[in-house]
Amino acid sequence: MTLSESPHLPVADRTTAPAWDPVVLWSRPAAEREGTALLVMFHGHLANEEDLMGLVDHLPPNLTVASVRGPHAMGPGFTWFPLAQDTGYSVDLVTDTVAKVASWLDSVKAGHTSVSLLGFSMGMAVATTLLRHRPRDFTAVVGLSGFVVPAEGSEFFNDDDAAAHPVPLFWGRDQEDPVITADRIEFTHRWAVAHTNLTKVLYAGIAHSISMRELAHVKEFLELTVFGIEPQPNRR
């Protein structure tokens, strides 16, 4: 992930959870999380749990943020599942990973007032697959420069329920993103229009990254969908 005008990293504590036992960075110590809204973040391919923590200072301050490390070590970082063009890719590998994430979420969500998701690149596929698996569990989803995976007939995806109970989805990207292919973008757009309450914004010139303007929009989106705070005109 490349962030225009990257902010400093916040102080965070590192914990593990039972069952899957992932590495997680938290924006608050455990004693300060009770009664807060939770935002879970998923990094992109070959990154790690530290990659998105620089976003925290630009999100609503009353959130608790948890950034999760992908389960598979690869190259300089970690990944969630093989790339679609890799010979080892299958939708079952996607759902196996997301099932583990869902189980971990079950172990930490108690005490939080709501759970929302944010994913960058492949992390958006993780976030939206979680949403499709449990459409009624999440308050809002943010996808940045990412995509949605085809279900390929897997019963893991409860898309009919997602369409019946559409969750707010913010999808930000550059139309000239050199990483996410046109077929993935087309599928993602079709799925999101049919199954979510979609807010789609294009950001020229950011390529496969996140801009400060985009973060301002994400903050407004989360303030509205999670906390019911209307955007202020003078903040745009």
Tab-separated table of C-alpha atoms in Angstrom:
chain	number	residue	atom	x	y	z
A	1	MET	CA	0.000	0.000	0.000
A	2	THR	CA	1.264	3.458	-0.910
A	3	LEU	CA	-0.290	6.367	0.924
A	4	SER	CA	0.022	9.892	-0.418
A	5	GLU	CA	1.401	12.136	2.342
A	6	SER	CA	1.796	9.117	4.651
A	7	PRO	CA	0.967	9.884	8.305
A	8	HIS	CA	2.985	8.645	11.256
A	9	LEU	CA	2.201	5.261	12.760
A	10	PRO	CA	0.099	5.382	15.940
A	11	VAL	CA	1.050	3.601	19.117
A	12	ALA	CA	-0.487	0.127	18.984
A	13	ASP	CA	-0.320	-3.062	20.960
A	14	ARG	CA	0.140	-6.515	19.402
A	15	THR	CA	-2.043	-9.445	20.436
A	16	THR	CA	-3.009	-12.918	19.296
A	17	ALA	CA	-6.363	-14.695	19.364
A	18	PRO	CA	-7.388	-18.323	19.961
A	19	ALA	CA	-8.254	-20.804	17.185
A	20	TRP	CA	-6.531	-19.165	14.198
A	21	ASP	CA	-4.153	-17.178	16.423
A	22	PRO	CA	-3.463	-14.314	13.984
A	23	VAL	CA	-1.082	-11.438	14.596
A	24	VAL	CA	-3.175	-8.309	15.149
A	25	LEU	CA	-2.312	-4.667	15.733
A	26	TRP	CA	-4.811	-2.721	17.820
A	27	SER	CA	-5.239	1.055	17.985
A	28	ARG	CA	-6.231	0.839	21.667
A	29	PRO	CA	-5.088	-1.290	24.607
A	30	ALA	CA	-7.563	-3.973	25.670
A	31	ALA	CA	-8.793	-1.995	28.684
A	32	GLU	CA	-10.035	0.829	26.411
A	33	ARG	CA	-11.947	-1.210	23.806
A	34	GLU	CA	-15.134	-2.057	25.712
A	35	GLY	CA	-18.193	-0.302	24.298
A	36	THR	CA	-16.439	1.022	21.176
A	37	ALA	CA	-17.243	0.439	17.520
A	38	LEU	CA	-14.736	-1.939	15.921
A	39	LEU	CA	-13.159	-1.500	12.480
A	40	VAL	CA	-11.153	-4.495	11.217
A	41	MET	CA	-8.581	-3.830	8.488
A	42	PHE	CA	-7.136	-6.265	5.928
A	43	HIS	CA	-3.906	-5.481	4.083
A	44	GLY	CA	-3.050	-6.264	0.470
A	45	HIS	CA	-0.956	-8.982	-1.162
A	46	LEU	CA	2.642	-9.226	0.166
A	47	ALA	CA	2.033	-6.629	2.902
A	48	ASN	CA	1.468	-7.082	6.643
A	49	GLU	CA	-0.612	-5.866	9.576
A	50	GLU	CA	1.479	-2.693	9.913
A	51	ASP	CA	0.740	-1.546	6.372
A	52	LEU	CA	-2.633	0.081	7.016
A	53	MET	CA	-2.083	1.336	10.563
A	54	GLY	CA	-1.018	4.704	9.199
A	55	LEU	CA	-4.662	5.264	8.267
A	56	VAL	CA	-5.815	5.301	11.892
A	57	ASP	CA	-5.131	8.995	12.501
A	58	HIS	CA	-7.402	9.817	9.532
A	59	LEU	CA	-10.375	7.729	10.653
A	60	PRO	CA	-13.044	8.603	13.243
A	61	PRO	CA	-11.220	8.789	16.602
A	62	ASN	CA	-13.949	6.933	18.508
A	63	LEU	CA	-13.322	3.730	16.537
A	64	THR	CA	-11.230	0.844	17.800
A	65	VAL	CA	-9.155	-0.400	14.873
A	66	ALA	CA	-7.714	-3.906	14.533
A	67	SER	CA	-5.332	-4.634	11.662
A	68	VAL	CA	-4.937	-8.356	10.939
A	69	ARG	CA	-1.971	-10.146	9.347
A	70	GLY	CA	-2.725	-12.519	6.471
A	71	PRO	CA	-2.154	-16.205	7.268
A	72	HIS	CA	0.368	-17.080	4.542
A	73	ALA	CA	3.966	-15.810	4.486
A	74	MET	CA	5.063	-14.868	0.979
A	75	GLY	CA	7.943	-12.778	-0.349
A	76	PRO	CA	8.429	-9.637	1.750
A	77	GLY	CA	5.144	-10.024	3.612
A	78	PHE	CA	1.965	-12.067	3.814
A	79	THR	CA	-1.039	-12.915	1.715
A	80	TRP	CA	-4.594	-14.148	2.270
A	81	PHE	CA	-4.823	-16.634	-0.601
A	82	PRO	CA	-3.155	-17.190	-4.015
A	83	LEU	CA	-3.710	-14.650	-6.765
A	84	ALA	CA	-6.451	-15.594	-9.226
A	85	GLN	CA	-3.925	-16.025	-12.019
A	86	ASP	CA	-1.809	-18.439	-9.947
A	87	THR	CA	-2.211	-22.165	-10.595
A	88	GLY	CA	-2.869	-22.766	-6.889
A	89	TYR	CA	-5.883	-20.446	-6.717
A	90	SER	CA	-9.334	-21.762	-5.851
A	91	VAL	CA	-12.426	-20.231	-4.312
A	92	ASP	CA	-12.131	-22.859	-1.570
A	93	LEU	CA	-8.831	-21.328	-0.473
A	94	VAL	CA	-10.534	-17.932	-0.276
A	95	THR	CA	-13.388	-19.272	1.816
A	96	ASP	CA	-11.058	-21.308	4.054
A	97	THR	CA	-9.148	-18.136	4.935
A	98	VAL	CA	-12.273	-16.051	5.432
A	99	ALA	CA	-13.841	-18.749	7.625
A	100	LYS	CA	-10.791	-18.473	9.889
A	101	VAL	CA	-11.148	-14.703	9.987
A	102	ALA	CA	-14.843	-15.045	10.846
A	103	SER	CA	-13.987	-17.427	13.689
A	104	TRP	CA	-11.386	-15.009	15.017
A	105	LEU	CA	-13.907	-12.160	14.809
A	106	ASP	CA	-16.316	-14.201	16.913
A	107	SER	CA	-13.646	-14.327	19.606
A	108	VAL	CA	-13.101	-10.551	19.778
A	109	LYS	CA	-16.370	-8.837	18.851
A	110	ALA	CA	-18.011	-9.144	22.274
A	111	GLY	CA	-18.125	-5.794	23.982
A	112	HIS	CA	-18.030	-3.790	20.739
A	113	THR	CA	-21.118	-1.883	19.678
A	114	SER	CA	-20.653	-2.751	16.000
A	115	VAL	CA	-18.171	-4.272	13.562
A	116	SER	CA	-17.152	-2.705	10.251
A	117	LEU	CA	-14.508	-3.766	7.739
A	118	LEU	CA	-11.844	-2.067	5.625
A	119	GLY	CA	-9.704	-3.779	3.011
A	120	PHE	CA	-7.034	-2.586	0.599
A	121	SER	CA	-6.488	-4.437	-2.704
A	122	MET	CA	-6.743	-8.187	-1.894
A	123	GLY	CA	-7.890	-7.092	1.559
A	124	MET	CA	-11.076	-5.771	-0.075
A	125	ALA	CA	-11.725	-9.303	-1.331
A	126	VAL	CA	-11.371	-10.554	2.246
A	127	ALA	CA	-13.697	-7.850	3.589
A	128	THR	CA	-16.381	-8.366	0.945
A	129	THR	CA	-16.215	-12.168	1.244
A	130	LEU	CA	-16.813	-11.783	4.996
A	131	LEU	CA	-19.770	-9.542	4.196
A	132	ARG	CA	-21.144	-12.082	1.715
A	133	HIS	CA	-20.732	-14.905	4.236
A	134	ARG	CA	-22.408	-13.028	7.101
A	135	PRO	CA	-24.369	-10.165	5.535
A	136	ARG	CA	-26.088	-9.136	8.778
A	137	ASP	CA	-22.984	-8.994	10.975
A	138	PHE	CA	-21.404	-5.794	9.680
A	139	THR	CA	-22.369	-2.142	9.851
A	140	ALA	CA	-20.270	-0.844	6.949
A	141	VAL	CA	-17.504	-1.961	4.579
A	142	VAL	CA	-14.740	0.076	2.943
A	143	GLY	CA	-12.894	-1.257	-0.105
A	144	LEU	CA	-9.874	0.636	-1.442
A	145	SER	CA	-8.270	-0.175	-4.808
A	146	GLY	CA	-9.596	-3.705	-4.551
A	147	PHE	CA	-12.009	-6.265	-5.901
A	148	VAL	CA	-14.663	-8.908	-5.149
A	149	VAL	CA	-14.112	-12.600	-5.934
A	150	PRO	CA	-16.574	-14.683	-8.013
A	151	ALA	CA	-18.443	-17.191	-5.832
A	152	GLU	CA	-18.165	-20.026	-8.384
A	153	GLY	CA	-21.200	-21.733	-6.864
A	154	SER	CA	-19.784	-21.911	-3.324
A	155	GLU	CA	-22.472	-22.070	-0.637
A	156	PHE	CA	-20.182	-19.991	1.604
A	157	PHE	CA	-21.499	-16.859	-0.126
A	158	ASN	CA	-24.942	-15.744	1.048
A	159	ASP	CA	-25.434	-13.241	-1.744
A	160	ASP	CA	-29.234	-13.435	-1.733
A	161	ASP	CA	-29.257	-12.407	1.918
A	162	ALA	CA	-26.743	-9.648	1.180
A	163	ALA	CA	-29.024	-8.274	-1.534
A	164	ALA	CA	-32.014	-8.453	0.807
A	165	HIS	CA	-30.148	-6.570	3.551
A	166	PRO	CA	-27.730	-4.265	1.693
A	167	VAL	CA	-24.869	-2.943	3.819
A	168	PRO	CA	-23.220	0.424	3.022
A	169	LEU	CA	-20.096	-0.154	0.926
A	170	PHE	CA	-17.544	2.545	0.080
A	171	TRP	CA	-15.474	1.628	-2.972
A	172	GLY	CA	-12.631	3.986	-3.884
A	173	ARG	CA	-10.249	3.476	-6.788
A	174	ASP	CA	-8.348	5.048	-9.656
A	175	GLN	CA	-9.849	4.266	-13.054
A	176	GLU	CA	-6.263	3.787	-14.280
A	177	ASP	CA	-5.253	1.408	-11.473
A	178	PRO	CA	-2.491	-0.713	-13.063
A	179	VAL	CA	-2.959	-3.698	-10.709
A	180	ILE	CA	-6.659	-4.590	-10.651
A	181	THR	CA	-7.719	-5.942	-14.047
A	182	ALA	CA	-10.732	-4.748	-16.018
A	183	ASP	CA	-12.616	-8.032	-15.647
A	184	ARG	CA	-12.273	-7.869	-11.855
A	185	ILE	CA	-13.473	-4.270	-11.829
A	186	GLU	CA	-16.476	-5.140	-14.009
A	187	PHE	CA	-17.456	-8.072	-11.779
A	188	THR	CA	-16.950	-6.041	-8.605
A	189	HIS	CA	-19.141	-3.238	-9.923
A	190	ARG	CA	-21.948	-5.605	-10.930
A	191	TRP	CA	-21.868	-7.394	-7.607
A	192	ALA	CA	-21.692	-4.226	-5.503
A	193	VAL	CA	-24.583	-2.510	-7.312
A	194	ALA	CA	-26.788	-5.578	-6.869
A	195	HIS	CA	-25.881	-6.478	-3.279
A	196	THR	CA	-24.850	-3.354	-1.318
A	197	ASN	CA	-25.740	0.249	-0.670
A	198	LEU	CA	-22.817	1.413	-2.812
A	199	THR	CA	-20.851	4.644	-2.644
A	200	LYS	CA	-18.306	4.555	-5.482
A	201	VAL	CA	-15.700	7.304	-5.902
A	202	LEU	CA	-12.943	7.548	-8.532
A	203	TYR	CA	-9.632	9.254	-7.692
A	204	ALA	CA	-7.525	10.241	-10.682
A	205	GLY	CA	-3.775	9.928	-10.366
A	206	ILE	CA	-3.504	7.675	-7.300
A	207	ALA	CA	-2.831	4.456	-9.284
A	208	HIS	CA	-2.845	1.520	-6.812
A	209	SER	CA	-2.738	3.542	-3.606
A	210	ILE	CA	-4.742	5.638	-1.149
A	211	SER	CA	-4.891	9.429	-1.193
A	212	MET	CA	-5.546	11.909	1.590
A	213	ARG	CA	-8.701	13.104	-0.207
A	214	GLU	CA	-9.950	9.527	-0.312
A	215	LEU	CA	-9.249	9.110	3.400
A	216	ALA	CA	-11.290	12.224	4.143
A	217	HIS	CA	-14.196	10.646	2.262
A	218	VAL	CA	-13.723	7.335	4.100
A	219	LYS	CA	-13.818	9.163	7.430
A	220	GLU	CA	-17.071	10.890	6.484
A	221	PHE	CA	-18.536	7.595	5.280
A	222	LEU	CA	-17.706	5.823	8.552
A	223	GLU	CA	-18.910	8.749	10.665
A	224	LEU	CA	-22.255	8.604	8.857
A	225	THR	CA	-22.764	4.839	8.629
A	226	VAL	CA	-21.327	3.832	12.014
A	227	PHE	CA	-22.124	6.858	14.193
A	228	GLY	CA	-24.879	8.693	12.299
A	229	ILE	CA	-22.825	11.890	12.016
A	230	GLU	CA	-23.752	13.906	8.915
A	231	PRO	CA	-20.879	15.386	6.836
A	232	GLN	CA	-20.157	19.059	7.430
A	233	PRO	CA	-19.980	21.147	4.214
A	234	ASN	CA	-16.964	23.132	5.412
A	235	ARG	CA	-14.925	19.925	5.818
A	236	ARG	CA	-14.875	19.100	2.113
